CSV table of N, CA, C and O in Angstrom, one decimal:
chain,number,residue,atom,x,y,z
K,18,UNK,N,27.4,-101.9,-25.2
K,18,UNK,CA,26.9,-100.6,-25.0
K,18,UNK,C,26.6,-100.4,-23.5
K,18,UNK,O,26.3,-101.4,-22.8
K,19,UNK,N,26.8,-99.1,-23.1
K,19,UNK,CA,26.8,-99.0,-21.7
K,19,UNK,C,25.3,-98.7,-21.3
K,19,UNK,O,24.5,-98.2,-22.0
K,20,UNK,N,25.1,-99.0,-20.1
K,20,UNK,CA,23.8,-99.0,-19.8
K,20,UNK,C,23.1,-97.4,-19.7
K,20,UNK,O,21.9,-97.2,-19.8
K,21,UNK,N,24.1,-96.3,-19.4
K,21,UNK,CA,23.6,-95.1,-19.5
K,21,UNK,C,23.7,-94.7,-20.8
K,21,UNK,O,22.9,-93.8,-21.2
K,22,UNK,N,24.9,-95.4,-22.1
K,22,UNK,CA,24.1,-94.2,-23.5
K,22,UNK,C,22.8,-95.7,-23.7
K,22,UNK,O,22.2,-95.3,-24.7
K,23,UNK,N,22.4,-96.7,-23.3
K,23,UNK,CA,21.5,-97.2,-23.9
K,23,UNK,C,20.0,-96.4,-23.5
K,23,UNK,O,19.1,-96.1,-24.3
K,24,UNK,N,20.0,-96.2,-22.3
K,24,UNK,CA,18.8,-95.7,-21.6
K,24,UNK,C,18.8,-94.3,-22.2
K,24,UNK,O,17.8,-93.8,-22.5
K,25,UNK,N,20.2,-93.5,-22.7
K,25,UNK,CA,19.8,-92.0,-23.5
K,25,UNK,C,19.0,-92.2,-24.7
K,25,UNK,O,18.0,-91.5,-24.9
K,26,UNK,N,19.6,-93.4,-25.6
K,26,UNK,CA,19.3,-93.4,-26.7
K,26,UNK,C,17.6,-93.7,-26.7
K,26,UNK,O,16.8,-93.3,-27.5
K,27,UNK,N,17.1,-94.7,-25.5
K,27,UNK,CA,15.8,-95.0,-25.6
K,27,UNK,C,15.1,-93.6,-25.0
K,27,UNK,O,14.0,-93.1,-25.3
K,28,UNK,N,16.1,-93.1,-24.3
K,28,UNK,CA,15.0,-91.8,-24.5
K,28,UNK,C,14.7,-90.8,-25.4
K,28,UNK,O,13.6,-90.4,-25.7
K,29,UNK,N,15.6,-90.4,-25.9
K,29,UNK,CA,15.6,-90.1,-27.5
K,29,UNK,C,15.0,-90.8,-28.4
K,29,UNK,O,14.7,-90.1,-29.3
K,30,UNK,N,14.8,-91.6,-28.5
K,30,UNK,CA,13.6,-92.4,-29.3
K,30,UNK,C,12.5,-92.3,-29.0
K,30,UNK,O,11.7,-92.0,-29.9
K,31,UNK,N,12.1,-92.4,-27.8
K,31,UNK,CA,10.8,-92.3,-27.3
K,31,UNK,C,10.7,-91.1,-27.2
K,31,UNK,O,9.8,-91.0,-26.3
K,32,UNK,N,11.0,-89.8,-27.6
K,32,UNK,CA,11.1,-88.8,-27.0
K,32,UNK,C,10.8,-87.9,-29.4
K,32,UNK,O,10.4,-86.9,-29.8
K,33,UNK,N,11.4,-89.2,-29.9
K,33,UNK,CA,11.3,-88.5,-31.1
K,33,UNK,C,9.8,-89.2,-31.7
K,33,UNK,O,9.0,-88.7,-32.4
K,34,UNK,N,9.8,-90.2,-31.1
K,34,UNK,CA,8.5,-91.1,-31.6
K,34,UNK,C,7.1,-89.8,-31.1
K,34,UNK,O,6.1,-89.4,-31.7
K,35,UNK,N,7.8,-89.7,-29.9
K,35,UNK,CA,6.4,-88.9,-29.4
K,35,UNK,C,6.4,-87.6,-30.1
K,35,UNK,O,5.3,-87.5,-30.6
K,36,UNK,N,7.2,-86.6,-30.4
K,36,UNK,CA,7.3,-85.5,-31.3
K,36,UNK,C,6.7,-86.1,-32.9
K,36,UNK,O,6.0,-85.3,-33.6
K,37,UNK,N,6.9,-87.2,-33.3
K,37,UNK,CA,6.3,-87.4,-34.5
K,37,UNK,C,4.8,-87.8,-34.8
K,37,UNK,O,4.2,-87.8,-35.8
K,38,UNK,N,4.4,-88.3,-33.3
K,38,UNK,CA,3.0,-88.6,-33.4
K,38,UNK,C,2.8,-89.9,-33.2
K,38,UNK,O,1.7,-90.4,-33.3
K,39,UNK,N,4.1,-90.6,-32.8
K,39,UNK,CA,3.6,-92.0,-32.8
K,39,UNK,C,3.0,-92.7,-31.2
K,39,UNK,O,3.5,-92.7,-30.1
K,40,UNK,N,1.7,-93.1,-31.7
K,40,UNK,CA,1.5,-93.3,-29.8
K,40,UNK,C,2.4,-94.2,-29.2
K,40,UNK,O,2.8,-95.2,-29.8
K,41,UNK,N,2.7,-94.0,-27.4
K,41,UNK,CA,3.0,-94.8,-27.2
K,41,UNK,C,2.7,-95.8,-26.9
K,41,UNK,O,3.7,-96.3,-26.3
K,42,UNK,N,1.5,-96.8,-26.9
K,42,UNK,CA,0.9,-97.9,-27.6
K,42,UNK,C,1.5,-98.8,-28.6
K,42,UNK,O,1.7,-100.0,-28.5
K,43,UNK,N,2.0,-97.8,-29.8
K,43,UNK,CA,1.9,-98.7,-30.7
K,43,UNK,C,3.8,-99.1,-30.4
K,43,UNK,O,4.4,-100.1,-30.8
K,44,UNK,N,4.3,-97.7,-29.7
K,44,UNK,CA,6.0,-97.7,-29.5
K,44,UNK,C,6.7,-98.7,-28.6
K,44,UNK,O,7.8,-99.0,-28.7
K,45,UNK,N,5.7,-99.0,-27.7
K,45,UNK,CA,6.0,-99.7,-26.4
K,45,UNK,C,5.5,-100.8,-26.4
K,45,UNK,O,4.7,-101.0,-25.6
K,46,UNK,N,5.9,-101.8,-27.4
K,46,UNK,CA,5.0,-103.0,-27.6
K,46,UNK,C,5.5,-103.8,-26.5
K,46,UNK,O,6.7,-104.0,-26.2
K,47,UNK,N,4.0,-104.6,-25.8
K,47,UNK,CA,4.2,-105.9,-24.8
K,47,UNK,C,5.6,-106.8,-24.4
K,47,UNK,O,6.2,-106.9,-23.4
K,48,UNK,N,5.8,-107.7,-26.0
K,48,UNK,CA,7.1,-107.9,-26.4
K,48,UNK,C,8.2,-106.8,-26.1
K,48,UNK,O,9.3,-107.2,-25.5
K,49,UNK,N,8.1,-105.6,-26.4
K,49,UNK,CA,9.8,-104.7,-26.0
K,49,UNK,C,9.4,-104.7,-24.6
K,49,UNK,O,10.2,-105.0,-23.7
K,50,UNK,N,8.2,-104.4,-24.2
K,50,UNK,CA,8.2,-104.2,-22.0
K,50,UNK,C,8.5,-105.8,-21.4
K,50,UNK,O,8.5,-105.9,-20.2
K,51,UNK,N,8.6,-106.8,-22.2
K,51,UNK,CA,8.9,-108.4,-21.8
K,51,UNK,C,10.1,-108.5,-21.4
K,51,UNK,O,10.5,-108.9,-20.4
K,52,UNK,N,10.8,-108.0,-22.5
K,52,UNK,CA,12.0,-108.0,-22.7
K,52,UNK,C,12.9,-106.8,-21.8
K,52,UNK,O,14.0,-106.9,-21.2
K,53,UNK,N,12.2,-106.0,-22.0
K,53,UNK,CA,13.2,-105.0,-21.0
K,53,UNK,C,12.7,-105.3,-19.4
K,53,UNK,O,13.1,-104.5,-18.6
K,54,UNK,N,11.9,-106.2,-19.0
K,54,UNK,CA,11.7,-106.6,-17.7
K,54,UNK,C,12.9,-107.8,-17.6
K,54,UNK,O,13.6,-108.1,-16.6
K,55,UNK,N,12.8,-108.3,-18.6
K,55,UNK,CA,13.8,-109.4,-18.1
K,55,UNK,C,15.4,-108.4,-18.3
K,55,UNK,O,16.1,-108.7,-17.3
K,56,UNK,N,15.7,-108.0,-18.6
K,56,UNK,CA,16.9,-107.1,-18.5
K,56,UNK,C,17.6,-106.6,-20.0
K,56,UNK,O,18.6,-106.1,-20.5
K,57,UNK,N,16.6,-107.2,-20.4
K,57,UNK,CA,17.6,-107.2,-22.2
K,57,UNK,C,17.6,-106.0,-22.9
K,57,UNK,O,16.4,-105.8,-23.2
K,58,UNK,N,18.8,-104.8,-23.4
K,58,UNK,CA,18.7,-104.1,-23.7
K,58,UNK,C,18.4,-104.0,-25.1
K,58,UNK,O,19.2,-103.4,-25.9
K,59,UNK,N,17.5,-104.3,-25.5
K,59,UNK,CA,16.8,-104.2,-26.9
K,59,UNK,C,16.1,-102.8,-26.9
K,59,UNK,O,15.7,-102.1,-25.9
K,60,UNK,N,16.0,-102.5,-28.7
K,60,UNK,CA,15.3,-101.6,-29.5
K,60,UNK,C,13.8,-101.1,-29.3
K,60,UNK,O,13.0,-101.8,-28.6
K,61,UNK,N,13.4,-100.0,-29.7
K,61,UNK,CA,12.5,-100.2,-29.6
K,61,UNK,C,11.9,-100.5,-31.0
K,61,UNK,O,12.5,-100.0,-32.0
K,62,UNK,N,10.9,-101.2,-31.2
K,62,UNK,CA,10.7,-102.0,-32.1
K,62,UNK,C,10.6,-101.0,-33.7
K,62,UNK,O,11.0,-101.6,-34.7
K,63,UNK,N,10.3,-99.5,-33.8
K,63,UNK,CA,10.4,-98.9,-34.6
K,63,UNK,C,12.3,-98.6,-35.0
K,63,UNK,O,12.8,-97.9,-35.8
K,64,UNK,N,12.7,-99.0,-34.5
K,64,UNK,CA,14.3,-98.7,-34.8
K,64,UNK,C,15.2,-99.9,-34.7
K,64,UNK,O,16.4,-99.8,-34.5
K,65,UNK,N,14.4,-101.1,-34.9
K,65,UNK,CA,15.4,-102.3,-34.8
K,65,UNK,C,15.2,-102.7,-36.3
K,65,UNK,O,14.3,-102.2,-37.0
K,66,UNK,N,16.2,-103.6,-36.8
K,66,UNK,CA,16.4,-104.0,-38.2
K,66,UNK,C,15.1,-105.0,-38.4
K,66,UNK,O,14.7,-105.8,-37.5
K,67,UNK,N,14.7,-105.0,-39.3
K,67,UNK,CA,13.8,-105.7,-40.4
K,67,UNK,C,13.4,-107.1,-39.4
K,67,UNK,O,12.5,-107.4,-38.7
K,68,UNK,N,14.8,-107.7,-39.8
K,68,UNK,CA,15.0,-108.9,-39.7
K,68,UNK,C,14.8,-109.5,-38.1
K,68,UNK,O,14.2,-110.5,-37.7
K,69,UNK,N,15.5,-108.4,-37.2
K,69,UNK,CA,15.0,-108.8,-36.0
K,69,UNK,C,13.9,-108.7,-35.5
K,69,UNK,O,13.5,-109.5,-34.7
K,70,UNK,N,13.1,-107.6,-35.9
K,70,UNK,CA,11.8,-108.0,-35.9
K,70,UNK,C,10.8,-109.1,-36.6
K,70,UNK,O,9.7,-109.6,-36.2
K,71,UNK,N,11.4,-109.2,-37.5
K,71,UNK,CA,10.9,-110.6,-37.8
K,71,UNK,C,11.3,-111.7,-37.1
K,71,UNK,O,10.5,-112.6,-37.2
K,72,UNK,N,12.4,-111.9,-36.2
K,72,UNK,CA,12.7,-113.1,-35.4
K,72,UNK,C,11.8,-112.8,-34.1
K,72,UNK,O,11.1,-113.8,-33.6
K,73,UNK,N,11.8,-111.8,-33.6
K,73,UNK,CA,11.2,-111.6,-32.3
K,73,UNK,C,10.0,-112.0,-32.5
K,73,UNK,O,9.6,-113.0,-31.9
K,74,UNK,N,9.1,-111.3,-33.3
K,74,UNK,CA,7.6,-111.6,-33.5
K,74,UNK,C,7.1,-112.6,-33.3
K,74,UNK,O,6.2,-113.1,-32.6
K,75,UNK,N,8.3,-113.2,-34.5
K,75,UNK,CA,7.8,-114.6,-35.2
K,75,UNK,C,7.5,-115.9,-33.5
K,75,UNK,O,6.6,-116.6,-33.1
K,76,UNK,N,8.8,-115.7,-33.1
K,76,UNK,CA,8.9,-116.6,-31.5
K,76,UNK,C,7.8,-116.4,-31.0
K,76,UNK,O,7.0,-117.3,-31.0
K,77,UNK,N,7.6,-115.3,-30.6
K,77,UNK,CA,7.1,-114.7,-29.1
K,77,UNK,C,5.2,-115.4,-29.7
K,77,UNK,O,4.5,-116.1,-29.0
K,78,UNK,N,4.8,-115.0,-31.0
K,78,UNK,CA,3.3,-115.5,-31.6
K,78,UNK,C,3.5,-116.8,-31.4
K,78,UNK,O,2.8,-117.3,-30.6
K,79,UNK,N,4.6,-117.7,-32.1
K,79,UNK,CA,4.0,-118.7,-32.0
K,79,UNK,C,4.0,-119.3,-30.6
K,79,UNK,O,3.1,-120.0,-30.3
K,80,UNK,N,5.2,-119.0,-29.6
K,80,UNK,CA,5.1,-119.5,-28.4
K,80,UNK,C,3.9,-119.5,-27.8
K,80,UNK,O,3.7,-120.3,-26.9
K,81,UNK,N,2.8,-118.2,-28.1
K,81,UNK,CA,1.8,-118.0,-27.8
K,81,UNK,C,0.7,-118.7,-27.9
K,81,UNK,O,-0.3,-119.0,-27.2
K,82,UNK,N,1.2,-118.8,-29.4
K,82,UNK,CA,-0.5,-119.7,-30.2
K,82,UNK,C,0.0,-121.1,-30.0
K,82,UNK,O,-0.8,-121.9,-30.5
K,83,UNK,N,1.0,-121.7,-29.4
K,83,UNK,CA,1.7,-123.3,-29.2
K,83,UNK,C,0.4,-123.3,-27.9
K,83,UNK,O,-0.6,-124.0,-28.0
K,84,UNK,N,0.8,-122.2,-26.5
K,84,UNK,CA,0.1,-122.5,-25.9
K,84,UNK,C,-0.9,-122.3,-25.7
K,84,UNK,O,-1.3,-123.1,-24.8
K,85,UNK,N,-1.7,-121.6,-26.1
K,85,UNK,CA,-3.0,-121.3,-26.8
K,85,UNK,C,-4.2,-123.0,-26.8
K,85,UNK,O,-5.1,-123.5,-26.1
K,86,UNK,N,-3.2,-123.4,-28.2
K,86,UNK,CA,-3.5,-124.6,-28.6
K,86,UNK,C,-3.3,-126.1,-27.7
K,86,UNK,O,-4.0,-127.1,-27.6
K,87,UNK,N,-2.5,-125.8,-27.4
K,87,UNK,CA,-2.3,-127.0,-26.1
K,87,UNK,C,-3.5,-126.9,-24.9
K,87,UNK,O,-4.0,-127.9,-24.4
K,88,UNK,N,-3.9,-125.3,-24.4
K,88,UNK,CA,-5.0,-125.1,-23.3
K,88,UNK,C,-5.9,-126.3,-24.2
K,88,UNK,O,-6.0,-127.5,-23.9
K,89,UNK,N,-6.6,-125.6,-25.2
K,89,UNK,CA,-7.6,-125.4,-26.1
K,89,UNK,C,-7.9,-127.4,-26.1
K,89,UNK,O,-8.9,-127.8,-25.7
K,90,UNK,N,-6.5,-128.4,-26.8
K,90,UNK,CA,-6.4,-129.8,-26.4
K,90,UNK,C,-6.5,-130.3,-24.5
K,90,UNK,O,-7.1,-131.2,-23.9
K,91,UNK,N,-5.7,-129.5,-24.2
K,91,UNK,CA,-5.8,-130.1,-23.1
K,91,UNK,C,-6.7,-130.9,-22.4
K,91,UNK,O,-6.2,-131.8,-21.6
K,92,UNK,N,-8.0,-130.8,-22.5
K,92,UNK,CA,-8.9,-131.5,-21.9
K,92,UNK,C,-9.8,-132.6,-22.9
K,92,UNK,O,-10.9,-133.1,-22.6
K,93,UNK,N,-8.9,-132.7,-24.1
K,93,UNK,CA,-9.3,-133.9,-25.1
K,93,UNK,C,-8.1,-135.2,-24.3
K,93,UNK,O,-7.2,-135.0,-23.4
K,94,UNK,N,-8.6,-136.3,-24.9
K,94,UNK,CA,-8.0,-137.5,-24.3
K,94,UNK,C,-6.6,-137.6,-25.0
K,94,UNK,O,-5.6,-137.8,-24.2
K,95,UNK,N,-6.4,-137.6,-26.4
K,95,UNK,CA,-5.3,-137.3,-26.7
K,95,UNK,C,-4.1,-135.5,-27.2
K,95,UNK,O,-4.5,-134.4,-27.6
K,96,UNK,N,-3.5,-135.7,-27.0
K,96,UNK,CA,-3.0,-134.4,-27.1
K,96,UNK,C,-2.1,-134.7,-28.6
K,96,UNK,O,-1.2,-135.6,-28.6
K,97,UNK,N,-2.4,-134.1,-29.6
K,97,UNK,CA,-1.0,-134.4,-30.9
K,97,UNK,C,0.3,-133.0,-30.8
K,97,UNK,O,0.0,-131.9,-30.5
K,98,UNK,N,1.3,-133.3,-30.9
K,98,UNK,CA,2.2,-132.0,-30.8
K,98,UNK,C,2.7,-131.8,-32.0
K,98,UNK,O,3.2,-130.7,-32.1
K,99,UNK,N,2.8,-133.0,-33.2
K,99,UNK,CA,3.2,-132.0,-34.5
K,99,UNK,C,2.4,-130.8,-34.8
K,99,UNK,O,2.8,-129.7,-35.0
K,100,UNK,N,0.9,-131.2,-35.0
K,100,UNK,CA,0.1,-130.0,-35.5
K,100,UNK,C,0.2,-128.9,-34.9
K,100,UNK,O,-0.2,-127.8,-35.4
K,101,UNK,N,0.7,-128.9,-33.5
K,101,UNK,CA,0.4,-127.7,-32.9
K,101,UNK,C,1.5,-126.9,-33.2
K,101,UNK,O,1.4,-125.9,-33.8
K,102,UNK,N,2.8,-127.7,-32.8
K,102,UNK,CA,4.3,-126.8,-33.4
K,102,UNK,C,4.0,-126.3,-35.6
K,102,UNK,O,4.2,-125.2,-36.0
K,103,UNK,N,3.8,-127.0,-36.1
K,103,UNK,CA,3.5,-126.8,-37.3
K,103,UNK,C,2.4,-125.4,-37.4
K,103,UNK,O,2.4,-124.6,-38.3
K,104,UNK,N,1.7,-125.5,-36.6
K,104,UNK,CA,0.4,-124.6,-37.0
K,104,UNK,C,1.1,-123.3,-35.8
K,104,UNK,O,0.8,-122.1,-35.9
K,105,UNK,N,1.7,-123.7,-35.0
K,105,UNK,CA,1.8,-122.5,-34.6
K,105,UNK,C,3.1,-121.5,-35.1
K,105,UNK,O,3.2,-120.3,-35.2
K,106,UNK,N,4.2,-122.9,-35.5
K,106,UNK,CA,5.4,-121.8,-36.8
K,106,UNK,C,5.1,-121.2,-37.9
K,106,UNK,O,5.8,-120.3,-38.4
K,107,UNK,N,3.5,-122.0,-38.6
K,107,UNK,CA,3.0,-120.9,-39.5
K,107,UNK,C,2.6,-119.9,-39.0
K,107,UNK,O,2.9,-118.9,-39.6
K,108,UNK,N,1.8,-119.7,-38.0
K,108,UNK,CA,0.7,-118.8,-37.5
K,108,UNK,C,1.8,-117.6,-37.4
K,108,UNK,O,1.6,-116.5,-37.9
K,109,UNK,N,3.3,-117.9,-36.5
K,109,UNK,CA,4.1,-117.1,-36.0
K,109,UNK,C,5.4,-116.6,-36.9
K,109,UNK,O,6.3,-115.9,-36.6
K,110,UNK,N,5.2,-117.2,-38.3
K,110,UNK,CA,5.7,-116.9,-39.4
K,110,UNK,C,5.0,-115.6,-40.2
K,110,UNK,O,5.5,-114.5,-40.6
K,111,UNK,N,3.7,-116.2,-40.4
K,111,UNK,CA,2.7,-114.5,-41.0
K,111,UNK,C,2.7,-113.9,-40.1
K,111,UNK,O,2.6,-112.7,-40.5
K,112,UNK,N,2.7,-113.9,-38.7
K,112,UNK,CA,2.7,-112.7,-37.7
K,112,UNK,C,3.9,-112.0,-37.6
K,112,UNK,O,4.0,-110.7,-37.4
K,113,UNK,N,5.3,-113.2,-37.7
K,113,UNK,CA,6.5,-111.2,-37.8
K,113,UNK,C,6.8,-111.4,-39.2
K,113,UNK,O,8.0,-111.0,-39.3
K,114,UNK,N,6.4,-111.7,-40.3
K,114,UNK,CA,5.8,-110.8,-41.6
K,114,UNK,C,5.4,-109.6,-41.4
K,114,UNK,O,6.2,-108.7,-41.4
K,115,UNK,N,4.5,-109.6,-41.2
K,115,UNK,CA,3.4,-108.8,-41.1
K,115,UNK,C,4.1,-107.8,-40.2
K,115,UNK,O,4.4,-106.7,-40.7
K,116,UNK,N,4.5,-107.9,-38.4
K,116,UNK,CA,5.4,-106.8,-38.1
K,116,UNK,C,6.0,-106.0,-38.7
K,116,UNK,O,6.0,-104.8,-38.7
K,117,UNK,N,6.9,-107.3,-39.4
K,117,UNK,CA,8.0,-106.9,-39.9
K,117,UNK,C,7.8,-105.3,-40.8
K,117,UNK,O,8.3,-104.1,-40.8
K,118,UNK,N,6.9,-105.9,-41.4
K,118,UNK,CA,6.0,-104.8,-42.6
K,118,UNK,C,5.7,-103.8,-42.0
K,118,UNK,O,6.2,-102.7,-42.2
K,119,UNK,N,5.2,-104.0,-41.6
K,119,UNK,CA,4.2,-102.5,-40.6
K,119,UNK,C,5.5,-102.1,-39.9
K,119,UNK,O,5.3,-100.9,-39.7
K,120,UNK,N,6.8,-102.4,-39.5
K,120,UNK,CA,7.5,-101.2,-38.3
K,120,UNK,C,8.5,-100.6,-39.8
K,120,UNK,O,8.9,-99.4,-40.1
K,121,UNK,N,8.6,-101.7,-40.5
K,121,UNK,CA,9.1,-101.2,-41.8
K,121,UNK,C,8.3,-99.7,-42.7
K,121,UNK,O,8.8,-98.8,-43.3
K,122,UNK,N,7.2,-100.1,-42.4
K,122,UNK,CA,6.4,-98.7,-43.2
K,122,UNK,C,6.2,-97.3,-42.7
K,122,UNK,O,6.0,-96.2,-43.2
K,123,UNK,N,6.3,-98.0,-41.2
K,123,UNK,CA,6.1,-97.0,-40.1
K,123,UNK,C,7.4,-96.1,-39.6
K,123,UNK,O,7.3,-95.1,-39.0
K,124,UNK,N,8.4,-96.5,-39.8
K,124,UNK,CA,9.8,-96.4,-40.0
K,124,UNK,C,9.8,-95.4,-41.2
K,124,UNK,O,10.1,-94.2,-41.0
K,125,UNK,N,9.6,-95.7,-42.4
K,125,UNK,CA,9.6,-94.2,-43.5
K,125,UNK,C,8.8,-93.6,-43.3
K,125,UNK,O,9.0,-92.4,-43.0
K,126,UNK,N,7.2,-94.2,-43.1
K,126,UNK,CA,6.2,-92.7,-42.7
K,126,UNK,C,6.4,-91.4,-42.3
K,126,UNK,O,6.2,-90.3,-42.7
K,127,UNK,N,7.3,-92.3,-40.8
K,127,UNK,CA,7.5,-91.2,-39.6
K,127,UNK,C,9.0,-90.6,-39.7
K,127,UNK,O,9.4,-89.7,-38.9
K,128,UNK,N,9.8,-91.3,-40.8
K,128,UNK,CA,11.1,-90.5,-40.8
K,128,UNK,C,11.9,-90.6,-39.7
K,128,UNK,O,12.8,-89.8,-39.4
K,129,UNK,N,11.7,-91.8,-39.2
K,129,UNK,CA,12.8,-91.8,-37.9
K,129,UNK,C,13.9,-91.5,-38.2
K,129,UNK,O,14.1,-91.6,-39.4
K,130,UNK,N,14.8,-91.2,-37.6
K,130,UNK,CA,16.2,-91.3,-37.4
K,130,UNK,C,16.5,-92.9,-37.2
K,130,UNK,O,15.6,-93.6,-36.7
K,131,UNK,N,18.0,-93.5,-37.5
K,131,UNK,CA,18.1,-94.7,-37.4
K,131,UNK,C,18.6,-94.3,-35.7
K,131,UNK,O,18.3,-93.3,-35.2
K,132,UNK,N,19.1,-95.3,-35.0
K,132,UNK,CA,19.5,-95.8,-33.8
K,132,UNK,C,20.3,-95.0,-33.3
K,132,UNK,O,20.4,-94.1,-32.4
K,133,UNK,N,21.3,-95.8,-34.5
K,133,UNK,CA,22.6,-95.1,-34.5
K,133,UNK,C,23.3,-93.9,-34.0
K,133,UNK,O,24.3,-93.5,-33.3
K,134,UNK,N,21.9,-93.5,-35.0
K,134,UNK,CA,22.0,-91.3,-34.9
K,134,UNK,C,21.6,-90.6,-34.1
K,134,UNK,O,21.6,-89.4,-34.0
K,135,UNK,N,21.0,-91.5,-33.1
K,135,UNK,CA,20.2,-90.8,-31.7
K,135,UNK,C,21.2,-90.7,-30.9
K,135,UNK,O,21.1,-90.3,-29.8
């Protein structure tokens, strides 16, 4: 995709999100402004498929709660790294669940248009 219909289509999204009522808060998640700082032309999270929001979430929490928990050890004498990777692939497993769900619900509520059609 070219970089000018990408930037149309996100304007039209963002442009139908805001006509529907969705704040942009909840449209412009941290994760999508991460990602479009590093250059990557991704979705915005109410118009990406299920599933990739389930992959994005799922990373981005646990990489978070990995480091979280490592601060949190850090200044104990030993450090363990199974529990941390383990507790943080669950932690980051129910968290893009849970996205997943919510852009999924939020997605029929608001009647988006898919991607495609913008």
């Amino acid at each position: 995709m070219s970089d000018s219909t990408y930037k149309e289509k996100l304007d039209k999204a963002t442009w139908e999100l805001y006509e529907k009522g969705v704040r942009r808060k909840q449209s412009h998640t941290l994760l999508f402004k991460l990602l479009r700082m590093l250059g990557f032309e991704v979705r915005l999270p109410h118009y990406s498929k299920p599933k990739l929001v389930f992959v994005f979430s799922s990373l981005y929490f646990a990489v978070l709660f990995a480091a979280f928990l490592l601060y949190v050890q850090y200044k104990s004498n030993a450090i363990h790294l199974l529990p941390i990777i383990v507790s943080s692939l669950i932690a980051g497993v129910f968290f893009g669940a849970v996205m997943m769900f919510v852009t999924s619900y939020n997605q029929k509520k608001h009647e988006l248009s898919s991607w495609e059609d913008l």
